[in-house]
XYZ file of C-alpha atoms in Angstrom:
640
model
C 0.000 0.000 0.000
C 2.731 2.504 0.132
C 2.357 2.949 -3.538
C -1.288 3.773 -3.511
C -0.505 7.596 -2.847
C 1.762 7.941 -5.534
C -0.441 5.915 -7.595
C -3.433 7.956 -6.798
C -1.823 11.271 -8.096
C -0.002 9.628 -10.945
C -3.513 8.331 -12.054
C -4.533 11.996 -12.276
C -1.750 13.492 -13.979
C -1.352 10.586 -16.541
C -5.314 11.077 -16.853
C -4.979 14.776 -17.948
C -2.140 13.649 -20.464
C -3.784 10.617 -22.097
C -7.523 12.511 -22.115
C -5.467 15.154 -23.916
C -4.233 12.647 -26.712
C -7.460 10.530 -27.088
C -10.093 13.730 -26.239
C -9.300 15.424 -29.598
C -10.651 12.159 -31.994
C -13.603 11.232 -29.834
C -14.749 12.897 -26.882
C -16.467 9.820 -25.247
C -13.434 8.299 -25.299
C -11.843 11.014 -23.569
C -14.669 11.480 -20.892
C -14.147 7.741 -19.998
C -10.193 7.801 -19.697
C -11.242 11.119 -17.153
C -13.583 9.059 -15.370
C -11.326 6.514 -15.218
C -8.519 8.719 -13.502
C -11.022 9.831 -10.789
C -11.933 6.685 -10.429
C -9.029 5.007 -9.237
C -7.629 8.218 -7.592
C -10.810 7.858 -5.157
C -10.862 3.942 -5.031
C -6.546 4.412 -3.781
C -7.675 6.898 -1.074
C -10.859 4.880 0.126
C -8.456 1.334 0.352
C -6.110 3.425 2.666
C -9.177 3.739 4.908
C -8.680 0.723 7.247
C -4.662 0.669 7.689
C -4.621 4.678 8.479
C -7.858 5.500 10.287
C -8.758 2.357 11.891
C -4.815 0.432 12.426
C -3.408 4.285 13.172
C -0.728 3.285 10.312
C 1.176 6.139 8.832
C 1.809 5.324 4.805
C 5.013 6.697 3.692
C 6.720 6.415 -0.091
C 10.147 7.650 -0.946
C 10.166 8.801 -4.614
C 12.702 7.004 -6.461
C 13.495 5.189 -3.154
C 15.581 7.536 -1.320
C 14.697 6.974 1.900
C 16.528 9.039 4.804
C 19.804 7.959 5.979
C 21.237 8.123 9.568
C 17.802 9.480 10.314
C 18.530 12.731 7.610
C 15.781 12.823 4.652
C 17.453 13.583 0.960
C 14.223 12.713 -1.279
C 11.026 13.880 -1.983
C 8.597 11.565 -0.003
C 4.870 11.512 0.160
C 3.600 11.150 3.702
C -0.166 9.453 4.671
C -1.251 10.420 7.805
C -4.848 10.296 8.807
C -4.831 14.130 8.546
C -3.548 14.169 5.085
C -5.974 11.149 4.126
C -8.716 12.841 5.294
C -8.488 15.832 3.030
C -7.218 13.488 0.555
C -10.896 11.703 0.813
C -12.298 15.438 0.158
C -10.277 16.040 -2.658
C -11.143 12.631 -4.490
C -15.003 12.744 -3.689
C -15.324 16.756 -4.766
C -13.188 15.837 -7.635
C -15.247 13.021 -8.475
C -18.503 14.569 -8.187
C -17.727 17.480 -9.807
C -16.094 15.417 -13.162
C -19.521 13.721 -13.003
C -21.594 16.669 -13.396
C -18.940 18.355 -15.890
C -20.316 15.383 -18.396
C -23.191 16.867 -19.012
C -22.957 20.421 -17.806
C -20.228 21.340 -20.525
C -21.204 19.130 -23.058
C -21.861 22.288 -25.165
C -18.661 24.051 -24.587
C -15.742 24.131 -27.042
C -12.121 22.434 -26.481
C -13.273 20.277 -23.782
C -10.156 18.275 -24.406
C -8.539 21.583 -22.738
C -11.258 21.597 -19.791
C -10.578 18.536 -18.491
C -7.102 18.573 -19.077
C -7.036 21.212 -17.211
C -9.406 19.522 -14.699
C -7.124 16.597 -13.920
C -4.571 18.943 -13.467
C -6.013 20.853 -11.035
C -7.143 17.784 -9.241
C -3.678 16.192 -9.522
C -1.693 19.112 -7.872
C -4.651 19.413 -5.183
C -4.073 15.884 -4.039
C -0.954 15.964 -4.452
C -0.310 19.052 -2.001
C -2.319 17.258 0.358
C -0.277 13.821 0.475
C 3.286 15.822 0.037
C 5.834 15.697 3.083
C 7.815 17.765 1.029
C 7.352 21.615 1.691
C 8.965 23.137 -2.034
C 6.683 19.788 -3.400
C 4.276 21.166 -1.983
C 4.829 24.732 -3.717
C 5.693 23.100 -6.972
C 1.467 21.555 -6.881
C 0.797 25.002 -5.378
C 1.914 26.343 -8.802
C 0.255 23.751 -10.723
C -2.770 24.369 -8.750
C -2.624 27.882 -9.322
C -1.994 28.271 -13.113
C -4.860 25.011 -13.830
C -7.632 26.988 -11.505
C -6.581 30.490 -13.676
C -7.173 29.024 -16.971
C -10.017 27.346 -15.901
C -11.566 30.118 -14.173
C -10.995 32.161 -17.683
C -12.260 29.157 -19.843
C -15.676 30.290 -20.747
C -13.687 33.333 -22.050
C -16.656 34.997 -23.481
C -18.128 35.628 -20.133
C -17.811 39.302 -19.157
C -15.380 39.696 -16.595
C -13.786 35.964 -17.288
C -10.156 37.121 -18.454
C -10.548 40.338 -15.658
C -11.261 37.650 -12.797
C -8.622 35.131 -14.297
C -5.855 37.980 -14.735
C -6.786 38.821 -10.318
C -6.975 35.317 -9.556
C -3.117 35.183 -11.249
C -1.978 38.532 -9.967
C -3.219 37.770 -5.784
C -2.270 34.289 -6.098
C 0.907 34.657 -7.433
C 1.724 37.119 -4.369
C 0.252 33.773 -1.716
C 2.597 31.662 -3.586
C 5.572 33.893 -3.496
C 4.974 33.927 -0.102
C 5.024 30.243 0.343
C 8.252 30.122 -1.623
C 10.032 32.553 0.535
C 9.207 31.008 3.667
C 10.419 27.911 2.433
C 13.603 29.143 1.693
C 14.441 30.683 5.099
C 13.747 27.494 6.622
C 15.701 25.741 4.466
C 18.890 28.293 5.335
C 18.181 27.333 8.362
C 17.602 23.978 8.622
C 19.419 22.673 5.299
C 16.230 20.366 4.828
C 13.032 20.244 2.645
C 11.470 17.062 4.408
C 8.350 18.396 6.480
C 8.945 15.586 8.875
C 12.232 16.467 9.650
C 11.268 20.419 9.899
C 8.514 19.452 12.544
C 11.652 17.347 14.773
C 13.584 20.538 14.246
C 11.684 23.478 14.527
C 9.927 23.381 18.098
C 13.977 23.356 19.266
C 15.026 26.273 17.544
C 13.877 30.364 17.673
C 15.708 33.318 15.788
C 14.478 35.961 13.822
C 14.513 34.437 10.435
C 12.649 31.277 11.478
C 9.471 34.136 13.199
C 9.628 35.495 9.476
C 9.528 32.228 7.779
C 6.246 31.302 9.444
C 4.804 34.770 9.055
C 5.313 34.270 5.141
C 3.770 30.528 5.514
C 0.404 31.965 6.954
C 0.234 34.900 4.453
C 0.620 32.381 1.484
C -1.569 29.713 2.490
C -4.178 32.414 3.743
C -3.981 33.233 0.336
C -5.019 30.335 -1.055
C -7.677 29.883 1.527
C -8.979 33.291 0.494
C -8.997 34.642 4.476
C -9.306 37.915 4.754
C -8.220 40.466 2.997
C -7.980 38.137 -0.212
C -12.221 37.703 -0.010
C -12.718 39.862 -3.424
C -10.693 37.569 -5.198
C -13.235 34.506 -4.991
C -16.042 36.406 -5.814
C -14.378 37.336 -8.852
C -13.314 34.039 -9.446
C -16.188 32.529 -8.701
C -18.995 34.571 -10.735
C -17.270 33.507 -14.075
C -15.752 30.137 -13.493
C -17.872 26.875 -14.409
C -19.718 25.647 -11.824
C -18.350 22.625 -11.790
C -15.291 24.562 -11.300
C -16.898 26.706 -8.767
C -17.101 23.641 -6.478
C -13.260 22.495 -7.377
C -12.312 25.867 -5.994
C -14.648 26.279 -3.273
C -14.658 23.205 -1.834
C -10.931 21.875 -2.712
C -8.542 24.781 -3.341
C -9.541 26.041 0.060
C -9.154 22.850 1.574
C -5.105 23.128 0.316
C -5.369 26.376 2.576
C -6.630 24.891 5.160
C -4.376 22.118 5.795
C -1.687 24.186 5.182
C -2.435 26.673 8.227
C -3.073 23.003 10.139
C 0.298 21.579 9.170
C 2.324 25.120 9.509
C 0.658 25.458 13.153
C 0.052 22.231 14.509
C 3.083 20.371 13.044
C 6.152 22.068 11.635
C 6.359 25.379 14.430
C 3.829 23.876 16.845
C 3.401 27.076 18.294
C -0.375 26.931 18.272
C -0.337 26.809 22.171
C 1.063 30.324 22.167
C -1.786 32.486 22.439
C 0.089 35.220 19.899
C -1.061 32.242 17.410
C -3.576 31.684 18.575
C -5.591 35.084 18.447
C -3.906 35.268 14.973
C -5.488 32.114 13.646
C -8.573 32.575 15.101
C -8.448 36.605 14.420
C -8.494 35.847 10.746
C -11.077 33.769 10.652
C -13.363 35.271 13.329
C -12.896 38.845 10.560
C -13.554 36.570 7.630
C -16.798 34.782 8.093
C -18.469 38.138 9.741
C -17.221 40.319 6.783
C -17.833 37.990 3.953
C -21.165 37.240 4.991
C -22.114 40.614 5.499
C -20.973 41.105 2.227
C -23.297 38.691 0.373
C -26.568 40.613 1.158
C -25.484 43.153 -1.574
C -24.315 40.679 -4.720
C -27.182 40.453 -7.595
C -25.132 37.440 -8.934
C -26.332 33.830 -7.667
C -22.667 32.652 -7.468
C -20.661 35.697 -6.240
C -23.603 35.152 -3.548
C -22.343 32.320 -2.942
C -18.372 32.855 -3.402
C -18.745 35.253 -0.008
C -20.553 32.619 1.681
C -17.822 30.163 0.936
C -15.168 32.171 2.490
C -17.323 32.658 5.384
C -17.524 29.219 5.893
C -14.037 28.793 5.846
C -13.449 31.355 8.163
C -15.599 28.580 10.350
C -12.853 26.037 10.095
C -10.032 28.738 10.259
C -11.785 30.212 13.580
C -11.787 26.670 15.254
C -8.969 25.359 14.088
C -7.027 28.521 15.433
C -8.521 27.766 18.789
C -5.696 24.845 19.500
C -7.627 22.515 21.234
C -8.702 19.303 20.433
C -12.572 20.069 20.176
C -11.479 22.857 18.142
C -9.499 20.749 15.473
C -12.385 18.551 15.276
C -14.605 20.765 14.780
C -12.415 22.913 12.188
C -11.850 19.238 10.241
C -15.878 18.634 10.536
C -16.388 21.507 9.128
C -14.341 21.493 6.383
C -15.663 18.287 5.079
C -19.286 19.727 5.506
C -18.551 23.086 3.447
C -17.337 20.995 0.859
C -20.616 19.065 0.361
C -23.441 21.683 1.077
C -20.947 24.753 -0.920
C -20.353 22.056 -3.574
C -24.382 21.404 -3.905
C -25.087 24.773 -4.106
C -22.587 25.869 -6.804
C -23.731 22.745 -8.465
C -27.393 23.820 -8.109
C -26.196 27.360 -9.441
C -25.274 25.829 -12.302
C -28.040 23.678 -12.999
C -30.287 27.427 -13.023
C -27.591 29.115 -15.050
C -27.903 25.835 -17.454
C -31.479 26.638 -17.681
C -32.161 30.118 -18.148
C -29.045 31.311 -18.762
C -29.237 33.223 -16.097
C -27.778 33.817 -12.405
C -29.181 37.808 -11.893
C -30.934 37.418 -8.563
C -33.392 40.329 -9.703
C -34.455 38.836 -13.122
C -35.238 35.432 -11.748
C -37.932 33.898 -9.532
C -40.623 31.638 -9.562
C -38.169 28.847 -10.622
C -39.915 26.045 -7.996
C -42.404 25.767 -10.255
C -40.624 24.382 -13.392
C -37.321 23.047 -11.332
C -38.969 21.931 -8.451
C -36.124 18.945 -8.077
C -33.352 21.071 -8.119
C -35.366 23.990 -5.999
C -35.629 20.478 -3.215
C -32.101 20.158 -3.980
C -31.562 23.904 -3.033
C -33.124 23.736 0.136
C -31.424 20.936 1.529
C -27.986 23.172 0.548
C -29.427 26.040 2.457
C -30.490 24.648 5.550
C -27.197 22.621 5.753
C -24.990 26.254 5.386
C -27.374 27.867 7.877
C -26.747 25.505 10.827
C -30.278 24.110 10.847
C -31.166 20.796 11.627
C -30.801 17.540 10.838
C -28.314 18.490 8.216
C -24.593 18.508 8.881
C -23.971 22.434 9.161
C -25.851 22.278 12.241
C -23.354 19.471 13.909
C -20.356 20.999 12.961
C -21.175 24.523 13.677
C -22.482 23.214 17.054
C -19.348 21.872 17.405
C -17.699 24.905 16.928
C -19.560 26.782 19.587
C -18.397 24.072 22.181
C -15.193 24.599 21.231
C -15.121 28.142 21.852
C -17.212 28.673 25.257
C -14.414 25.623 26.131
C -11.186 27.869 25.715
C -13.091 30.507 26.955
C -13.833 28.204 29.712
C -10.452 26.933 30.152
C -8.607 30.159 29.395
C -10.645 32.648 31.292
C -10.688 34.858 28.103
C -13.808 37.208 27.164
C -12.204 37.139 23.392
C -12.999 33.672 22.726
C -16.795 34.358 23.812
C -17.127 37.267 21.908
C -15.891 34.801 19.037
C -18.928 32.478 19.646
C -20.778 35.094 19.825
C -19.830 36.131 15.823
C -20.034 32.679 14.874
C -23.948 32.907 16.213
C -24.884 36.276 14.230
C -22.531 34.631 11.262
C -25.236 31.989 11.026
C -27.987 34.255 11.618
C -27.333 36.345 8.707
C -26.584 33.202 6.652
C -29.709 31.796 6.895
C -31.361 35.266 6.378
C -29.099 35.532 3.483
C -30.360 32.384 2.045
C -34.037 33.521 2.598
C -33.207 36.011 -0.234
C -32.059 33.766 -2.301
C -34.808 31.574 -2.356
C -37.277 34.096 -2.767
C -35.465 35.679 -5.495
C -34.894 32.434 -7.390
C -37.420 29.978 -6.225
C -40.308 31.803 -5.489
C -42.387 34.756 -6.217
C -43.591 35.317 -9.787
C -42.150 33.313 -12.469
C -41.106 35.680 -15.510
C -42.827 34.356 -18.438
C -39.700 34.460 -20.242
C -38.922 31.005 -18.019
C -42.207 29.510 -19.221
C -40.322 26.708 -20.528
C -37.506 26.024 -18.519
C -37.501 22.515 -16.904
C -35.494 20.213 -14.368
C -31.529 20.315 -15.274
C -30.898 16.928 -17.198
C -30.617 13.681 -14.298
C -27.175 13.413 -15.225
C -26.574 16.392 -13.705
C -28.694 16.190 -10.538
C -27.779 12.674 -9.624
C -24.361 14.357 -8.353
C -25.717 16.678 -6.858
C -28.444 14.272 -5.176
C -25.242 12.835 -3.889
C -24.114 16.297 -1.706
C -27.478 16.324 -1.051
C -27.694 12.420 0.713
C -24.259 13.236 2.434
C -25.651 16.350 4.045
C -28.424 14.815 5.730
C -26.575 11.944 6.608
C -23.542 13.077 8.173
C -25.976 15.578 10.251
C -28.149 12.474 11.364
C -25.306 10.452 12.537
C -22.300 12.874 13.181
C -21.232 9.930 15.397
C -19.922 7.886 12.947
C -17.832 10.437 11.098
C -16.304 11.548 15.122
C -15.172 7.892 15.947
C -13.980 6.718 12.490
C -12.459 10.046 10.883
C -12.550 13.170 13.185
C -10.678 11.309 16.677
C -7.661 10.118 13.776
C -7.273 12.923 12.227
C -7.460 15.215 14.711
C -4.658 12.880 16.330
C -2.810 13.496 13.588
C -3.057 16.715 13.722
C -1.529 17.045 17.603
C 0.940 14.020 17.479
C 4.203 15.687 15.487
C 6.498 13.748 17.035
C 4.202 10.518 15.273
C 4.689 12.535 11.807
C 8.479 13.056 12.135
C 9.316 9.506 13.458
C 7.005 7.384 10.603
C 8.564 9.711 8.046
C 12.087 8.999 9.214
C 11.925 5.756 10.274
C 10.854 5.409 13.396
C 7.990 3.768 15.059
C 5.952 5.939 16.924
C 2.393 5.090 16.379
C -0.306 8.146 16.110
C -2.431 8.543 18.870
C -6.359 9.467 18.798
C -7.437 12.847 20.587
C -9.657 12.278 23.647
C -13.023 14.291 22.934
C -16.711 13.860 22.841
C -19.331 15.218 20.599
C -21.539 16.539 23.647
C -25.290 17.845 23.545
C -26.328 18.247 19.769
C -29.859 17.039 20.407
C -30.218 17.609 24.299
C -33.048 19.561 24.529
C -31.593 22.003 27.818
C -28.723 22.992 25.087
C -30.918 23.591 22.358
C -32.829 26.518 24.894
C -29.396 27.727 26.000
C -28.310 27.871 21.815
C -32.135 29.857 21.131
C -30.878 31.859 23.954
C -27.654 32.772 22.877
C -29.561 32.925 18.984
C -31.837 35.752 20.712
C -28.741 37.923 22.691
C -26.893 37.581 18.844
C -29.877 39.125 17.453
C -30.197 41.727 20.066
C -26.946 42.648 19.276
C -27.580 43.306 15.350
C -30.684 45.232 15.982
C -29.477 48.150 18.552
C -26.367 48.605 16.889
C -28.499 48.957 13.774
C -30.230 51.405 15.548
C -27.416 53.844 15.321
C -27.106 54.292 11.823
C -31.526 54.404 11.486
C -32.111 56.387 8.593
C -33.963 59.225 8.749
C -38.031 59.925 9.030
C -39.096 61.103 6.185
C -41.780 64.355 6.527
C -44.844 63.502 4.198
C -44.305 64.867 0.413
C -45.651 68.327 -0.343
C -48.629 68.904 -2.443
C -47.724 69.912 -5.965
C -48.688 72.963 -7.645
C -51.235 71.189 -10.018
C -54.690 71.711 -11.407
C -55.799 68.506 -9.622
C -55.701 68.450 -5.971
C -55.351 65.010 -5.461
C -51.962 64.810 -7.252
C -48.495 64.979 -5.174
C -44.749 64.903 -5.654
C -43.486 61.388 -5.019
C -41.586 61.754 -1.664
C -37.507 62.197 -2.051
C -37.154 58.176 -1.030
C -39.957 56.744 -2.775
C -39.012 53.323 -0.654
C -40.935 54.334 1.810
C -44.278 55.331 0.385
C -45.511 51.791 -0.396
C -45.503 51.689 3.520
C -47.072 55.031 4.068
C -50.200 55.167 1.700
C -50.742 51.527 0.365
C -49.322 49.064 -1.919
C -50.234 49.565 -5.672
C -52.585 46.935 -7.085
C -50.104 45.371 -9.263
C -47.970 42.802 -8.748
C -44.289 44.272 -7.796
C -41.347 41.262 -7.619
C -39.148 42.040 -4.974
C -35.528 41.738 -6.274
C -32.811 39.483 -4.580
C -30.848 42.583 -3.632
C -34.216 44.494 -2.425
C -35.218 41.915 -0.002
C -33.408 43.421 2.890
C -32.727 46.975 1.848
C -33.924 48.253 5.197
C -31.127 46.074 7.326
C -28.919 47.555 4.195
C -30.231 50.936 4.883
C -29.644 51.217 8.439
C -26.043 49.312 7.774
C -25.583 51.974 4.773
C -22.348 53.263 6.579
C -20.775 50.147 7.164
C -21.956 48.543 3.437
C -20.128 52.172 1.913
C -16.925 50.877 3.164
C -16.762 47.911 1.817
C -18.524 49.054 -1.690
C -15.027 50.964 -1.753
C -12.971 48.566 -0.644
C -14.350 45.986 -3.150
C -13.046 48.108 -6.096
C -12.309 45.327 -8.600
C -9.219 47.126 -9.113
C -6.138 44.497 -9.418
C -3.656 46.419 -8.220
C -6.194 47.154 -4.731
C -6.388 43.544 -4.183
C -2.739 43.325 -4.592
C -1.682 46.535 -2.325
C -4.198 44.199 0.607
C -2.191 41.520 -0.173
C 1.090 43.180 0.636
C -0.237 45.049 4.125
C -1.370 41.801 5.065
C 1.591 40.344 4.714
C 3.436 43.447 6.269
C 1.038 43.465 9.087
C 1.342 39.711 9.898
C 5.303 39.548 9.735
C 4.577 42.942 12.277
C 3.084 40.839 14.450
C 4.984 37.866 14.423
C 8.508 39.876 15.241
C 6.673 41.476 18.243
C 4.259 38.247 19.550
C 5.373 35.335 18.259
């Protein structure tokens, strides 16, 4: 078995280069050699399943068998951990599921050869980053993965805005993997050594300047590619012109490859999450991220940079709890992540099954749509309620988790910051779910324009994927037990245990160890008053610090100098005169980015900011890309 993770990226590389040979005379041909790649890439990672999550084994392979000597590592070696399995198992299955639904989804496009060329790629470098114990191997798939999501992201290049979001996507991402390259090479002129494993036996031992830097650059670059705050604008952007097929690739993968690289840089190279400097940085970022970028969703028209801003603020979920260094919080973090990745990758998929249909993804021109889609509008819902936290589905278990976690280090640490935390996390969810009231009124319901008279249920090859998201949400929210025992407790043992990393990788025989946690209260009902509680105080919040920026009363409208006495001047805001005199007898469709224009109104301060800071101007995104970067290796020289 030590050759299955090899295998499994080799399968996906060679994929890309035989579908890219054999795509060109017959595309059926070249959809089966793709489906073929996936295939085996997912049936590698599920056969490592018993030996690394349930036998605690740690799979390594030496690439042209150059394994370490006298305990020092010369080659490039792929390391599988149950931490790296487990987002290897979310790379395959997103990977999978979206190359399903590509099938049928792009079956109009041109050069599809290119597309999933491209595709396999992607997926290739993803999984490969994930299964690497090599940090520059893992900046060489960091490239890959970069340059494959850019030309993907511009591949429907007649989109408006395609090449402009491609060109930011290659401008901000080149800065995160600068940044990645930089901090590898001040470790390495420190610690003459490339082999993660090794780094992680070294690094706790040693402290200078250079080595504070070299971590600072780390975060910053895989930040990056987890689009954390500040780098939010560049997945919208992204996002509202790639395929959605691609959509969920880089929403639920390429910000997985973040992810585990803030968990690997934290947890196992430095292991300096116990400091609380890294702590409130960790958790800092992602606390900012999920508030922001869901605050920022209630003004996007477009279905999928709706749902771009949502993804990040998910993320900064699994960043927040992660950053938290506890067990719970890992946990959590890692349930998370495996959640956003189904109920993000069903709704970009179900974005794309309306945008298939209509032709369409303008929150204010559609509506109505349960009518001739009901399917995918059933689909929808289950998507929603899974992102809000509701229950049964799986957002609710994971975000429940997450609020454990925090009132715990709260607990433990005596520290009002890690409540207020919760606290954001609870009005994060409130104004997702509110969020995704909008967008089911503005697609879904309401009037249907007649324009849509025809439109019907996206083909079944298409659903059937997304039936799948849709199974694995409800079933991972009924029975979060099962994923806790068999795939949480060894990863997130992973996760702590460095020492079990560096001694597997070079040879030694220290076993990983499972994190002692429980997954307490999701369906007591004393902690489901305390959570409507805490629900109600979140609320409270929102409201009287609304209050503060209350728009104006408006006086009634003068009478206008007319003939007629019964005619007036339409009042300066016209908004408000619906509410004043009476709705007019026809019908008026309220448009996805009206629904909430009075929480927008009273907001309007706080929504100006952040219409200016969301310029679409490269060369902004880059200059918040740089401060960040300056203010986090600030903060490392004088905290960490």
């Amino acid at each position: 078995m030590s050759n299955f993770p090899i295998l499994a990226v080799m399968a996906l590389f060679m994929g890309a280069f035989i579908n890219s040979l054999t795509g060109r005379r017959s595309r059926r041909v070249g959809n089966i050699v793709v489906f073929i790649a996936m295939a085996i890439a997912l049936c590698l990672m599920l056969a490592l399943i018993p030996p690394v999550f349930i036998e605690g084994q740690v799979i390594t392979y030496w690439m042209g068998g150059w394994a370490p000597e006298a305990g020092w590592a010369y080659g490039i070696g792929l390391e599988v951990d149950a931490l790296s399995l487990f987002f290897g198992l979310i790379v395959t299955i997103a990977v999978m599921v979206s190359g399903v639904y590509s099938f049928t989804y792009m079956a109009k496009d041109d050069s599809q050869v290119n597309f999933y060329t491209l595709f396999l790629m992607l997926s290739g470098s993803v999984l490969g980053l994930v299964l690497s114990g090599d940090l520059f191997n893992i900046f060489v798939m960091v490239e890959i993965m970069t340059f494959s999501a850019v030309a993907l992201t511009a591949f429907r290049n007649d989109y408006e805005g395609a090449l402009e979001g491609a060109f930011k996507y290659l401008v901000v991402g080149s800065i995160g993997s600068m940044c990645i390259l930089v901090g590898t090479a001040l470790i390495y002129a420190n610690l003459h050594t490339l082999n993660m494993a090794q780094m992680a036996a070294m690094l706790p031992t040693q402290h200078n300047t250079v080595l504070v830097l070299a971590f600072g650059f780390l975060f910053v670059g895989f930040a990056t590619k987890a689009f954390l705050f500040p780098f939010q604008p560049l997945a919208a952007d992204a996002h509202a012109v790639a395929p959605a097929s691609i959509s969920l690739m880089i929403s639920g993968v390429l910000t997985k490859c973040g992810v585990y690289g803030i968990i690997r840089l934290c947890y196992g190279l430095f292991q300096n999450i116990d400091t609380a400097a890294v702590q409130y940085l960790v958790t800092g970022f992602g606390c900012v991220t999920m508030f922001v970028c869901v605050t920022m969703a209630f003004n996007q028209h477009n279905f999928k940079r709706l749902l771009a801003f949502h993804s990040i603020s998910q993320v900064g979920y699994v960043i927040t709890a992660v950053g938290l260094g506890s067990a719970l919080g890992v946990s959590a973090g890692l349930f998370h992540a495996v959640n956003h990745t189904l109920f993000k990758g069903l709704l970009f998929l179900v974005a794309g099954a309306v945008q298939h249909e209509t032709g369409s993804l303008d929150l204010d021109g559609l509506g109505g749509l349960s009518k001739k889609m009901p399917r995918t509008c059933l689909l929808f819902l289950v998507g929603a309620a899974s992102i809000s936290g509701l229950p049964p589905f799986n957002g609710f278990a994971s975000k429940w988790m997450i609020y454990q976690a925090c009132f715990a280090k709260a607990g433990e640490s005596g520290n009002f910051f890690y409540v207020l935390v919760c606290v954001v996390a609870l009005i994060t969810s409130v104004l997702t779910l509110a969020s995704f009231v909008k967008v089911a009124q503005s697609v879904f319901y309401g009037q249907l324009p007649a324009r849509y008279n025809d439109v019907h249920d996206c083909p079944a090859a298409m659903r059937a994927p997304i039936w799948v998201l849709a199974a694995l949400c409800a079933l991972l929210g009924v029975f979060p037990g099962f994923i806790t025992r068999f795939f949480l407790k060894p990863a997130t043992g992973a996760a702590l245990d460095a020492t079990a990393y560096a001694d597997q990788m070079l040879g030694g025989s220290h076993a990983a160890s499972a994190a002692d946690f429980q997954l307490l209260g999701n369906w007591s009902p004393l902690v489901w008053v305390v959570l409507l509680l805490v629900v109600c105080c979140a609320v409270t919040i929102v409201a009287v610090s609304a209050k503060k920026g209350m728009a104006p009363v408006l006086e009634p409208a003068p009478l206008a100098p007319t003939d007629r006495e019964d005619v007036c001047v339409a009042p300066e805001n016209a908004k408000y005169e619906p509410f004043f005199s009476g709705e007019e007898s026809e019908y008026s469709q309220v448009g996805g980015s009206d629904l909430f224009w009075g929480f927008k109104e009273n907001w309007r301060k706080y929504f100006s900011f952040w219409h200016r800071w969301h310029s679409g101007i490269v060369n902004d995104y880059a200059l918040y890309g740089v401060v960040a970067l300056a203010a986090v290796l600030l903060y490392c020289l004088l905290f960490v």
